[in-house]
PDB file of C-alpha atoms in Angstrom:
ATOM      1  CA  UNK A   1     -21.740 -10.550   4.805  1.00  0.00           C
ATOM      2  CA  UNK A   2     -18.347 -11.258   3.788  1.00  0.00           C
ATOM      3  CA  UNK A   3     -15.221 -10.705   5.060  1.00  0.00           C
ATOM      4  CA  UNK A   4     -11.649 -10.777   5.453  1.00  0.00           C
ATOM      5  CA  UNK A   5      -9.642 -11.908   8.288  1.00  0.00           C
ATOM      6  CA  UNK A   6      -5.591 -11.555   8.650  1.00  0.00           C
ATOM      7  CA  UNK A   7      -3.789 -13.104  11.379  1.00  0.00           C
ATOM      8  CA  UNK A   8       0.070 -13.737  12.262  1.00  0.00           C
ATOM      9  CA  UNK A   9       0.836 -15.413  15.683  1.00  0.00           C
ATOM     10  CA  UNK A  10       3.628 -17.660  16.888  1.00  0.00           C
ATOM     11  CA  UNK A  11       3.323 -21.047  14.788  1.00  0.00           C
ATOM     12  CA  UNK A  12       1.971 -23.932  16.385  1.00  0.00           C
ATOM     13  CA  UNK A  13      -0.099 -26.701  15.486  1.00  0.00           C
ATOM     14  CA  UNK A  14      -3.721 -26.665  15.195  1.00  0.00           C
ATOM     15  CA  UNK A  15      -4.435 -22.908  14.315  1.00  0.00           C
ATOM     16  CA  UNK A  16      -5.911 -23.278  10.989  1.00  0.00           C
ATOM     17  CA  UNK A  17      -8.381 -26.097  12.431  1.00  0.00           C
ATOM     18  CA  UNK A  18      -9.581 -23.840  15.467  1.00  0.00           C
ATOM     19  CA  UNK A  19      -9.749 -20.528  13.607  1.00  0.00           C
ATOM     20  CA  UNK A  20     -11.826 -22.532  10.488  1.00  0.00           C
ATOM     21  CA  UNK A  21     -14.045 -24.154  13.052  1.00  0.00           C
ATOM     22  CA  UNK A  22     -14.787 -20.947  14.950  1.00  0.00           C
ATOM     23  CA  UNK A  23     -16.158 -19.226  11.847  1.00  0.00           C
ATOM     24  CA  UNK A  24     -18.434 -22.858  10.629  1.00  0.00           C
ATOM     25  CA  UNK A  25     -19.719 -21.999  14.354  1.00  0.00           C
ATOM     26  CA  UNK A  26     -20.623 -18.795  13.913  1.00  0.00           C
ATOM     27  CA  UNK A  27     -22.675 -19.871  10.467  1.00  0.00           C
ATOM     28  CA  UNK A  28     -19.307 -18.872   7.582  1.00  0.00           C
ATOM     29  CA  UNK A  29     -18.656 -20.451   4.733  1.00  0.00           C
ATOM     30  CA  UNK A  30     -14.862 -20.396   3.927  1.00  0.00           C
ATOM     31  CA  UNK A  31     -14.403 -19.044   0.070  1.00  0.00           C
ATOM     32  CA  UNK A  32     -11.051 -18.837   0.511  1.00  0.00           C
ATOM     33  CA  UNK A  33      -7.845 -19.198   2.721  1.00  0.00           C
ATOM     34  CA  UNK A  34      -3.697 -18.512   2.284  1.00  0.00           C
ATOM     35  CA  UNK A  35      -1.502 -19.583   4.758  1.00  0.00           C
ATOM     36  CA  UNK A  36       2.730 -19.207   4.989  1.00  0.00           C
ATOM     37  CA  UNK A  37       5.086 -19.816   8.368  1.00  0.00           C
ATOM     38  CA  UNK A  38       8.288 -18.419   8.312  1.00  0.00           C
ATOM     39  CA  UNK A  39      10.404 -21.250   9.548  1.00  0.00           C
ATOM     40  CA  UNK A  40      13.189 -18.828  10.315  1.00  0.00           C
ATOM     41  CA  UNK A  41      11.256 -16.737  13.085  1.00  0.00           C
ATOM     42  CA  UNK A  42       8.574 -19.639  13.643  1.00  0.00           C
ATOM     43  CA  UNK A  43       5.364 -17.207  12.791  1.00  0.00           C
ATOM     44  CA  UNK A  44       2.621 -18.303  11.352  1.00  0.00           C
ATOM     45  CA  UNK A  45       0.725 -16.129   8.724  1.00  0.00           C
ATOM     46  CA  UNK A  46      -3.165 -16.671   7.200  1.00  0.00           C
ATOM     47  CA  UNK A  47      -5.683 -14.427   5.277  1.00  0.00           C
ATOM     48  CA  UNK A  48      -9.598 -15.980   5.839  1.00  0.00           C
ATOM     49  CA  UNK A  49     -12.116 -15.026   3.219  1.00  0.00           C
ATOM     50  CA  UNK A  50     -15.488 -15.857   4.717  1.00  0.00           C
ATOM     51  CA  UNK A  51     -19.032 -15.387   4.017  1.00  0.00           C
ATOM     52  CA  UNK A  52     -21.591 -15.266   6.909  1.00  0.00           C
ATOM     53  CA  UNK A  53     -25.697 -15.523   7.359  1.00  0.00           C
ATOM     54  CA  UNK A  54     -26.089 -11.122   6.926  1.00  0.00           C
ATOM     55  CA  UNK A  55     -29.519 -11.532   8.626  1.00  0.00           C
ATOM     56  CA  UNK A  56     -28.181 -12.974  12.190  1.00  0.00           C
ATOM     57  CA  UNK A  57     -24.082 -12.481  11.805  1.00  0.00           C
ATOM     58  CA  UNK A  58     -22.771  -9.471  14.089  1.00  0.00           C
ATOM     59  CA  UNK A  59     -19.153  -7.961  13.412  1.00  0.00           C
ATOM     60  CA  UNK A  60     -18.744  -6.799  16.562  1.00  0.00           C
ATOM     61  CA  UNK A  61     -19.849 -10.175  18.738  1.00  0.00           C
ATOM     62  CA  UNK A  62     -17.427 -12.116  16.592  1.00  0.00           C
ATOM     63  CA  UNK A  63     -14.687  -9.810  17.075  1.00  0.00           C
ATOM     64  CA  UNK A  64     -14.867  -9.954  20.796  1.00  0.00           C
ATOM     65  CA  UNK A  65     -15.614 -14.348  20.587  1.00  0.00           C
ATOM     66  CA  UNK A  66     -12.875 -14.334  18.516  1.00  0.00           C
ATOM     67  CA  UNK A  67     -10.475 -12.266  20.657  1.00  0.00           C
ATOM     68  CA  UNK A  68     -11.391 -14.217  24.119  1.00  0.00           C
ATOM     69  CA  UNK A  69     -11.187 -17.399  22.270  1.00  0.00           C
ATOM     70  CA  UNK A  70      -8.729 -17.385  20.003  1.00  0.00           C
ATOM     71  CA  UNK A  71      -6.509 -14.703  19.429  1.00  0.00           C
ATOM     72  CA  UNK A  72      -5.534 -14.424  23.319  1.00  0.00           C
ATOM     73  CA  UNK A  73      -4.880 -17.692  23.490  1.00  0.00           C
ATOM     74  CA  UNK A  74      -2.574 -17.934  20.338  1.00  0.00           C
ATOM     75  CA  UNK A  75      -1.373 -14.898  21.112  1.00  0.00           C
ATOM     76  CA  UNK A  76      -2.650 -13.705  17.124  1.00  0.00           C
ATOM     77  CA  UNK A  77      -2.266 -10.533  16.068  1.00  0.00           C
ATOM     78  CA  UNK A  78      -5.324  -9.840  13.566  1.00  0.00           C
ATOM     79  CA  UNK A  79      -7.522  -7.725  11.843  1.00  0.00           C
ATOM     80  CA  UNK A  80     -11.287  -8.470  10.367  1.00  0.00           C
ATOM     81  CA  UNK A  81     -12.155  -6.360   7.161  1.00  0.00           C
ATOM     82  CA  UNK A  82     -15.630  -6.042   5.733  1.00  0.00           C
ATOM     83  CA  UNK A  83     -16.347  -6.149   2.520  1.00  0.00           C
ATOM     84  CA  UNK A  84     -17.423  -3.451   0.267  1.00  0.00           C
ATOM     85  CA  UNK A  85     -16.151  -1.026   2.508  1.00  0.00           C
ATOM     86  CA  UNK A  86     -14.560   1.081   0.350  1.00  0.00           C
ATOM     87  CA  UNK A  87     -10.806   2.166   2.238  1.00  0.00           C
ATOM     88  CA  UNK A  88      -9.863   6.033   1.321  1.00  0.00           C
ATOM     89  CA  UNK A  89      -6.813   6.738  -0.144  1.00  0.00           C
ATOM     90  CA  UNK A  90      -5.359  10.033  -0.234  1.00  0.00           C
ATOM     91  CA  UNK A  91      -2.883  10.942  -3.120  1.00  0.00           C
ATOM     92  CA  UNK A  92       0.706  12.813  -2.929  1.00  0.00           C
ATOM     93  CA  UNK A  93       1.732  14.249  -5.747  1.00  0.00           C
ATOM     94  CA  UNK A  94       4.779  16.292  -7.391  1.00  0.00           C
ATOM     95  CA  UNK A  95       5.421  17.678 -10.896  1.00  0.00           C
ATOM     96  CA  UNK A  96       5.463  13.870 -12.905  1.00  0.00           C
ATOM     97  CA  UNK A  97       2.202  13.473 -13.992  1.00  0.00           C
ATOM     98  CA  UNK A  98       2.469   9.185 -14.927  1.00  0.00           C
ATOM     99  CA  UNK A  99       1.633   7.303 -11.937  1.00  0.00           C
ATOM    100  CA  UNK A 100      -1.561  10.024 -11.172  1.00  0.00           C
ATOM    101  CA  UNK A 101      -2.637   9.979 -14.299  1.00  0.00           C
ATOM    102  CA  UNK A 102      -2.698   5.872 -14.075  1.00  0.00           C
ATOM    103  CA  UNK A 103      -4.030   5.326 -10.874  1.00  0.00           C
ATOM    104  CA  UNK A 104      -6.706   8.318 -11.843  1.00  0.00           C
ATOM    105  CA  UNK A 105      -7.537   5.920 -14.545  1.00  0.00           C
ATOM    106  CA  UNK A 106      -8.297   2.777 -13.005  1.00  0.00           C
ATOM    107  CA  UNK A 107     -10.447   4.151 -10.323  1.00  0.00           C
ATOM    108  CA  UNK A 108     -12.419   6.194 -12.894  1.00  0.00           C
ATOM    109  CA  UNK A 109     -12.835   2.333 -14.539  1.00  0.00           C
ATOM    110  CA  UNK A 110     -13.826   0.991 -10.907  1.00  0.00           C
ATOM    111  CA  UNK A 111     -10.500  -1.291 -10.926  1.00  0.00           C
ATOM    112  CA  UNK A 112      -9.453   0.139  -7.762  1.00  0.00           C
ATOM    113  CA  UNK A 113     -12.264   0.103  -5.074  1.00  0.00           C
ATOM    114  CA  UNK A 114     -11.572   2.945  -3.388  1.00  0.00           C
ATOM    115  CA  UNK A 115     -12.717   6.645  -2.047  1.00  0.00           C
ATOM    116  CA  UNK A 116      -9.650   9.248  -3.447  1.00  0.00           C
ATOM    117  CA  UNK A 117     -10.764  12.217  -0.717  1.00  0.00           C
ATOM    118  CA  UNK A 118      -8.162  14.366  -2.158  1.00  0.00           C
ATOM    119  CA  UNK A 119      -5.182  15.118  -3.809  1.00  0.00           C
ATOM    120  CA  UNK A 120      -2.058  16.695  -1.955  1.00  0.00           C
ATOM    121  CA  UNK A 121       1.036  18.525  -3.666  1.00  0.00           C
ATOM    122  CA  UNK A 122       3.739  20.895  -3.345  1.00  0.00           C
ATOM    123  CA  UNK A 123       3.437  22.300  -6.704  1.00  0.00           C
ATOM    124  CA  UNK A 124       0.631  23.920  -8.434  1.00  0.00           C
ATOM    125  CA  UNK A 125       1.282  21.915 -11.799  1.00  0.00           C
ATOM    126  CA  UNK A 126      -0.695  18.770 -11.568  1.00  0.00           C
ATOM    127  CA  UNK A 127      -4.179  20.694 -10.559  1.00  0.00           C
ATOM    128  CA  UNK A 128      -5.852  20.266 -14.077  1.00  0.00           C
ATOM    129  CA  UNK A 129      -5.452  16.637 -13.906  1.00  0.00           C
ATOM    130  CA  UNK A 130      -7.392  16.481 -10.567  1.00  0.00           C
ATOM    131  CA  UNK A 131     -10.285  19.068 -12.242  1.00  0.00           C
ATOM    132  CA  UNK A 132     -10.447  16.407 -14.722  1.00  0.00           C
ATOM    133  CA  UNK A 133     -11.300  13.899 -12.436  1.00  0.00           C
ATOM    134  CA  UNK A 134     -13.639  16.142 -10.029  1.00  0.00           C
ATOM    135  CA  UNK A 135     -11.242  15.508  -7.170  1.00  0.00           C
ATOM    136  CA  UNK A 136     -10.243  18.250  -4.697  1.00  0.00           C
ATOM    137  CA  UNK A 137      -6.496  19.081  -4.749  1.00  0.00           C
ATOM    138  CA  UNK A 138      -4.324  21.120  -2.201  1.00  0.00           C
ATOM    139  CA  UNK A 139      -1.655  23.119  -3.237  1.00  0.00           C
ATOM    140  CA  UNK A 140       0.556  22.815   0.147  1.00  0.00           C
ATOM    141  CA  UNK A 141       4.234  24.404  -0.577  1.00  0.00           C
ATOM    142  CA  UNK A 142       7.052  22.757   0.860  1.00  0.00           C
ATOM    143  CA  UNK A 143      10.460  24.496   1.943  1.00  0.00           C
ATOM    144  CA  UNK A 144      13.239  24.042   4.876  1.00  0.00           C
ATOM    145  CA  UNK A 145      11.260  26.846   6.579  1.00  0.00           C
ATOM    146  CA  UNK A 146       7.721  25.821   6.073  1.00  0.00           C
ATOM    147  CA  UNK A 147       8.374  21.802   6.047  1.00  0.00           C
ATOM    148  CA  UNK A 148       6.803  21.220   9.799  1.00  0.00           C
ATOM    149  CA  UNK A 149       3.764  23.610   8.869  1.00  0.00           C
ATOM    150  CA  UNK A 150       3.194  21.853   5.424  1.00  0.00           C
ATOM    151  CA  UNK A 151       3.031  18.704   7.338  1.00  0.00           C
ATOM    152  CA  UNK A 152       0.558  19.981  10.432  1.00  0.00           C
ATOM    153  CA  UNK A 153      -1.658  20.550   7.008  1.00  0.00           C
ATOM    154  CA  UNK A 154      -1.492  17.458   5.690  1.00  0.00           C
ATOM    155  CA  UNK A 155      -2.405  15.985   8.668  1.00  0.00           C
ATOM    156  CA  UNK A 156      -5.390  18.366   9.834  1.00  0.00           C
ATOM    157  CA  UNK A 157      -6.711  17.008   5.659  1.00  0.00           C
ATOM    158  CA  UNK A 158      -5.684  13.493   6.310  1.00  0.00           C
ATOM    159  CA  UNK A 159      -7.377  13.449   9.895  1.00  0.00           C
ATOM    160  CA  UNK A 160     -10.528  14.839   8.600  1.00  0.00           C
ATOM    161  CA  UNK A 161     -11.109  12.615   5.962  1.00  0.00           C
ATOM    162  CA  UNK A 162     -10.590  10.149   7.998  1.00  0.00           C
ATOM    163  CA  UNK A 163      -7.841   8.573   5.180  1.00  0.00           C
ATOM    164  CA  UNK A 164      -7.099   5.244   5.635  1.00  0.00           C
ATOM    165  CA  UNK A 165      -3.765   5.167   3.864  1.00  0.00           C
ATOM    166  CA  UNK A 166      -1.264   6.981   1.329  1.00  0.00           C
ATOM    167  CA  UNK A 167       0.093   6.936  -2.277  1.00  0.00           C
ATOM    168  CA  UNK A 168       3.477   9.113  -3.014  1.00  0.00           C
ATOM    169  CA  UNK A 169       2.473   8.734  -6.758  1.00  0.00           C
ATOM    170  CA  UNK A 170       6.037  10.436  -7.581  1.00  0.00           C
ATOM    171  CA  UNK A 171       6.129  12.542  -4.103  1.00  0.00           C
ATOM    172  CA  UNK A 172       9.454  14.333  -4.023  1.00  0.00           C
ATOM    173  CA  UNK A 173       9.699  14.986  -0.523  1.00  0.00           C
ATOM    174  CA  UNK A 174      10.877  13.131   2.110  1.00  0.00           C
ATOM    175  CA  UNK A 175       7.924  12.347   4.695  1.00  0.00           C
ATOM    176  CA  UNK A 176       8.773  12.899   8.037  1.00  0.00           C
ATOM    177  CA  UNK A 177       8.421  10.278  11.394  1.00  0.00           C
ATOM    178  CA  UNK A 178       5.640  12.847  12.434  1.00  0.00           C
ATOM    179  CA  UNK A 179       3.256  11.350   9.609  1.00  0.00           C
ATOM    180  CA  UNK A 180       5.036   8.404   8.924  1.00  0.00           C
ATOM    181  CA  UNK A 181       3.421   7.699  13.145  1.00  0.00           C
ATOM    182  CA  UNK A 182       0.157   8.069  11.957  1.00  0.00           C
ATOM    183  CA  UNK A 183       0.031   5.643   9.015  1.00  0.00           C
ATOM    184  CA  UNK A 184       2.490   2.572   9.735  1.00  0.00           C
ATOM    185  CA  UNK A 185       2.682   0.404   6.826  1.00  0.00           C
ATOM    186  CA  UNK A 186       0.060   2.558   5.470  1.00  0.00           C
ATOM    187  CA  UNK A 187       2.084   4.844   2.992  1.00  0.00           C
ATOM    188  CA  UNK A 188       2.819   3.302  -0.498  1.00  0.00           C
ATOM    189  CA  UNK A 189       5.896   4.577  -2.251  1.00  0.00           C
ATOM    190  CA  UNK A 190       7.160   4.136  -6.321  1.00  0.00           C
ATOM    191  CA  UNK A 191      10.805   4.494  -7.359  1.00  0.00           C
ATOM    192  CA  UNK A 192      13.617   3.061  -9.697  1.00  0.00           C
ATOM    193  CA  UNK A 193      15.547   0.144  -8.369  1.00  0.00           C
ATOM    194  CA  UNK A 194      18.879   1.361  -9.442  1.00  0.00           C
ATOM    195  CA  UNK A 195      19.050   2.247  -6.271  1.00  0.00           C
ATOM    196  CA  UNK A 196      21.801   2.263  -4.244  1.00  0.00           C
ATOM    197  CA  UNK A 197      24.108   1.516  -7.203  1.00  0.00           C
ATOM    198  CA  UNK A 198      22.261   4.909  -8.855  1.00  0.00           C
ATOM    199  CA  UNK A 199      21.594   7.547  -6.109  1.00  0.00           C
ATOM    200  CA  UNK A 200      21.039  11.139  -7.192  1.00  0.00           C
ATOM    201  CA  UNK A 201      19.303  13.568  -8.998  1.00  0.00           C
ATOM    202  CA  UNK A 202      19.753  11.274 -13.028  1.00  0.00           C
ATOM    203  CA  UNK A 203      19.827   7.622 -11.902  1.00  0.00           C
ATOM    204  CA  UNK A 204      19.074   6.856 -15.721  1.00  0.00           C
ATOM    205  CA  UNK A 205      21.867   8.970 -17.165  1.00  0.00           C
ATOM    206  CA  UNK A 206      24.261   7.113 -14.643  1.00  0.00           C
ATOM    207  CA  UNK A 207      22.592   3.712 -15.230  1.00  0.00           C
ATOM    208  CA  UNK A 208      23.455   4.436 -19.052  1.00  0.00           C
ATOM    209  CA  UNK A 209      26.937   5.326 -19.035  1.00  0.00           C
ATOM    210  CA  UNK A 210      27.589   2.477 -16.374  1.00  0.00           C
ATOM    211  CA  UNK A 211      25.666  -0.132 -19.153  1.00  0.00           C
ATOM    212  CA  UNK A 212      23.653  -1.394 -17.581  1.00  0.00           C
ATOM    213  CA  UNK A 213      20.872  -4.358 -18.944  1.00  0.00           C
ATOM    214  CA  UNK A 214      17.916  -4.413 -16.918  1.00  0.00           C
ATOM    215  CA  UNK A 215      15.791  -1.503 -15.029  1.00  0.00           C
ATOM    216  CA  UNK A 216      12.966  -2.142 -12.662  1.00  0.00           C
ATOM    217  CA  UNK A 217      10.757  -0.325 -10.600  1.00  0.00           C
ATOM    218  CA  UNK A 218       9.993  -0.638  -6.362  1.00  0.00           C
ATOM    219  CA  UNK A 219       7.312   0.068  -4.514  1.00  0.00           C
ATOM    220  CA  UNK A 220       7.403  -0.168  -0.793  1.00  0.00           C
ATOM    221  CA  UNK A 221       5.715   0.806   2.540  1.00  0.00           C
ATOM    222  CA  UNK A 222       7.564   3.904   4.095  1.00  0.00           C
ATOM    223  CA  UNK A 223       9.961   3.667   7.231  1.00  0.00           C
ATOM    224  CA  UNK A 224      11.995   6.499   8.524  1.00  0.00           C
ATOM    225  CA  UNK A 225      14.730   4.849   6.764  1.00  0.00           C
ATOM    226  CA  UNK A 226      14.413   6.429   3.127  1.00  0.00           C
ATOM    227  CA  UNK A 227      13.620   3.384   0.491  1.00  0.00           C
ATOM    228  CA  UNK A 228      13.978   0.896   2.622  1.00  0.00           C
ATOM    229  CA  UNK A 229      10.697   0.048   3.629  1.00  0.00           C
ATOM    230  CA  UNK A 230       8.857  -3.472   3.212  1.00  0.00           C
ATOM    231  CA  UNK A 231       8.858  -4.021  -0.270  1.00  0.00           C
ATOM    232  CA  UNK A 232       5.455  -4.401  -2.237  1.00  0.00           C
ATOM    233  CA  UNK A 233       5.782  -5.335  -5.819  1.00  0.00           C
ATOM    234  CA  UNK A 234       8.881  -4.957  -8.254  1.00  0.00           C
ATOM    235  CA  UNK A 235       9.266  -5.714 -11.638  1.00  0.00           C
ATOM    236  CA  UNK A 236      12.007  -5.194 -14.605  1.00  0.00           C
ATOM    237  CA  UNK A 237      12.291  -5.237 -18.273  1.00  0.00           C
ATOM    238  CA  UNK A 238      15.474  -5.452 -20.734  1.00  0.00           C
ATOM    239  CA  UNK A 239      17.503  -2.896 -22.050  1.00  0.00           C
ATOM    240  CA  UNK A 240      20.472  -2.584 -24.376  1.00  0.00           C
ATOM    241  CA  UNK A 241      22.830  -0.602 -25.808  1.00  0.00           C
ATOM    242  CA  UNK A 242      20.907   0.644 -28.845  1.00  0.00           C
ATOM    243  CA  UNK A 243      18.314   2.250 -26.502  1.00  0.00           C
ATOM    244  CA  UNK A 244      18.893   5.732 -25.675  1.00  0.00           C
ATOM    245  CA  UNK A 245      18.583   7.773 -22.068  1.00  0.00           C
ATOM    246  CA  UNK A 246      14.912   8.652 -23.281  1.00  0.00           C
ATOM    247  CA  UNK A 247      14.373   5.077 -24.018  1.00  0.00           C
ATOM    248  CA  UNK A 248      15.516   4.406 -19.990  1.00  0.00           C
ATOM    249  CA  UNK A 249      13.710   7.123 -18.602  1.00  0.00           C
ATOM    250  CA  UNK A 250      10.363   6.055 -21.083  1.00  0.00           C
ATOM    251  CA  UNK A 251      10.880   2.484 -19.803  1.00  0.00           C
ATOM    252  CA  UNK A 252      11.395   3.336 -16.291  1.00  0.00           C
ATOM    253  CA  UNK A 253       8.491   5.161 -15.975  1.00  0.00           C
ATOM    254  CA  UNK A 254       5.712   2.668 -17.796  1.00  0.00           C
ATOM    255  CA  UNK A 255       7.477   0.202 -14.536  1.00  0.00           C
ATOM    256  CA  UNK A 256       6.711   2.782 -12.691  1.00  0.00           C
ATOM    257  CA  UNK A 257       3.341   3.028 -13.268  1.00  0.00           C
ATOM    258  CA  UNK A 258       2.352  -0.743 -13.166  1.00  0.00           C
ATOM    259  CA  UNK A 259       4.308  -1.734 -10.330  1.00  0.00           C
ATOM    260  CA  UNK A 260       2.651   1.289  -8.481  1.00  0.00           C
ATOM    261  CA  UNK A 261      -0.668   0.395  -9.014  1.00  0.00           C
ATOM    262  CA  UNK A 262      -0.315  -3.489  -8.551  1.00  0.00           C
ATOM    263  CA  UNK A 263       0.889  -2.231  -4.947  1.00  0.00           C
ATOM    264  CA  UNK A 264      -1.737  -0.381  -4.692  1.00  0.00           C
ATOM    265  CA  UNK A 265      -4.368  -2.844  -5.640  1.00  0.00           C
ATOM    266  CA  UNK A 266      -2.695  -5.861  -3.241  1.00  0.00           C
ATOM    267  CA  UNK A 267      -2.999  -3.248  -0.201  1.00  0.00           C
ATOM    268  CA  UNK A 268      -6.609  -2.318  -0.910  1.00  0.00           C
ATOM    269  CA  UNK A 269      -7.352  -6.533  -1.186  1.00  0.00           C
ATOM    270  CA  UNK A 270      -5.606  -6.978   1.877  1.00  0.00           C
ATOM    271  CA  UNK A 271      -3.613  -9.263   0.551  1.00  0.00           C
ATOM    272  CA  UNK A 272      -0.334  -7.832   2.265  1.00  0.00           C
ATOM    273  CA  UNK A 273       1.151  -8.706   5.427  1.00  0.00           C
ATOM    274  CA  UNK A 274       4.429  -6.548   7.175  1.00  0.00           C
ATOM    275  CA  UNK A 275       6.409  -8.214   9.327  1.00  0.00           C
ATOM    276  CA  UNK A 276      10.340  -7.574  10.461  1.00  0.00           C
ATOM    277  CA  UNK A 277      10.491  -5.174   7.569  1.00  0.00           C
ATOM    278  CA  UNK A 278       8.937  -7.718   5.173  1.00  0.00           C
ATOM    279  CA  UNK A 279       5.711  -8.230   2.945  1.00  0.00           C
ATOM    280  CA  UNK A 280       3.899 -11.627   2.928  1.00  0.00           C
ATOM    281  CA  UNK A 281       1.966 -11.526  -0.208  1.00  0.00           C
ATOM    282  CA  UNK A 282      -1.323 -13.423  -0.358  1.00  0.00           C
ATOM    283  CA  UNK A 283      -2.301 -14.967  -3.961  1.00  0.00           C
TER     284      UNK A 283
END
């Protein structure tokens, strides 16, 4: 069986050599393993791929050897994932149509290994694209008056289906603390990076005038504080002054689109780490 193991703890020496020998004890081959300390808070970070023996290997003995061994002792905070377990992934969706129609995509090609239960919006316009893809979608409206009601919804859906996390593929609502609770670090967001230099309803029309040469896209867990969760991925691309608004907007939103679905993909791998309102990403 193989498996992935996460840890951060206080550094100190000899964790790598004690956490590699425990799992040659227990009959696992190593396949890989990605290690980083943060000198500046002195923790120590690792991500274990391992293979064990299927036919005498049990999860749940190793997780409690490993705990009164190890982890108490280094004082690890650490998580063991199994593979081929696929995680679900619930979808939030407004009216733009590019990051759901990309991310529809690449699961229907089996690049993202995962279980899409549903899909959640707050408009009725994006239905046909989840018909097309034979996925359930609920049409929850959102106003001032309903907001608290819409979100008791969500979270009777999310709750039982037992999601695992959450993609605002171009969400445009602010989630509250209430969910936010129930899925730390586990709610992916996409937007421009013009931000906070281009707040507001047309960041490209204001990134235009102001001529500007590069645009980028950011996707990042969600916090209570609006975009300024642990950042993901990013990327940019050039632009001058011969493009045009629709060239920005055209740009912006192919960015969008990849950067959203690398994100994506490094969460599902377990390949991302939060700490003090940071990412370690794993290679």
């Amino acid at each position: 069986m193989k498996t992935t193991i996460l840890i951060h703890c206080p550094d100190q020496a000899g964790i790598i050599s004690v956490s590699t020998n425990f799992i040659h004890q227990h009959k696992g081959n190593i396949i890989y393993l990605d290690q980083h300390v943060d000198k500046e808070t002195n923790v120590f970070f690792m991500r274990l791929d391992s293979d064990f023996e299927g036919s005498s290997f049990s999860s749940e003995t190793f997780k409690q050897e490993f705990q009164s061994e190890l982890a108490d002792r280094y004082n690890m905070q650490w998580s063991m994932h199994e593979a081929g377990v696929k995680p679900k992934m619930a979808l939030f969706v407004s009216k733009y149509n590019h990051c759901l129609y990309d991310l529809l995509s690449r699961f229907n090609s089996s690049e993202l290994e995962v279980d899409i239960p549903f899909i959640i919006s707050n408009h009725p316009d994006l239905k046909p694209i989840a018909d097309q893809f034979n996925i359930p979608y609920y049409h929850i409206p959102v106003t001032k008056d309903t907001k608290a009601e819409a979100e008791t919804k969500q979270l009777e859906l999310l709750k039982k289906y037992e999601v695992d996390f959450i993609v605002l593929a171009r969400y445009m609502q602010i989630v509250s603390p209430k969910i936010i609770s129930n899925f730390p670090n586990r709610i992916i967001n996409i937007h421009h990076s013009f931000l906070p230099a281009f707040a507001g309803a047309k960041p490209y029309h204001a990134a235009f005038k102001r001529g500007v040469k590069i645009i980028g896209a950011t996707s990042h867990y969600v916090t209570e504080e609006l975009d300024a969760g642990p950042i993901i991925e990013q990327d940019v691309t050039t632009v001058t002054h011969a493009h045009s608004i629709k060239d920005f907007i055209a740009k912006g939103r192919d960015l969008e689109k990849i950067v959203l679905s690398r994100a994506v993909k490094l969460h599902i791998l377990r390949k991302t780490m939060v700490y003090n309102n940071k990412t370690v990403i794993f290679s």
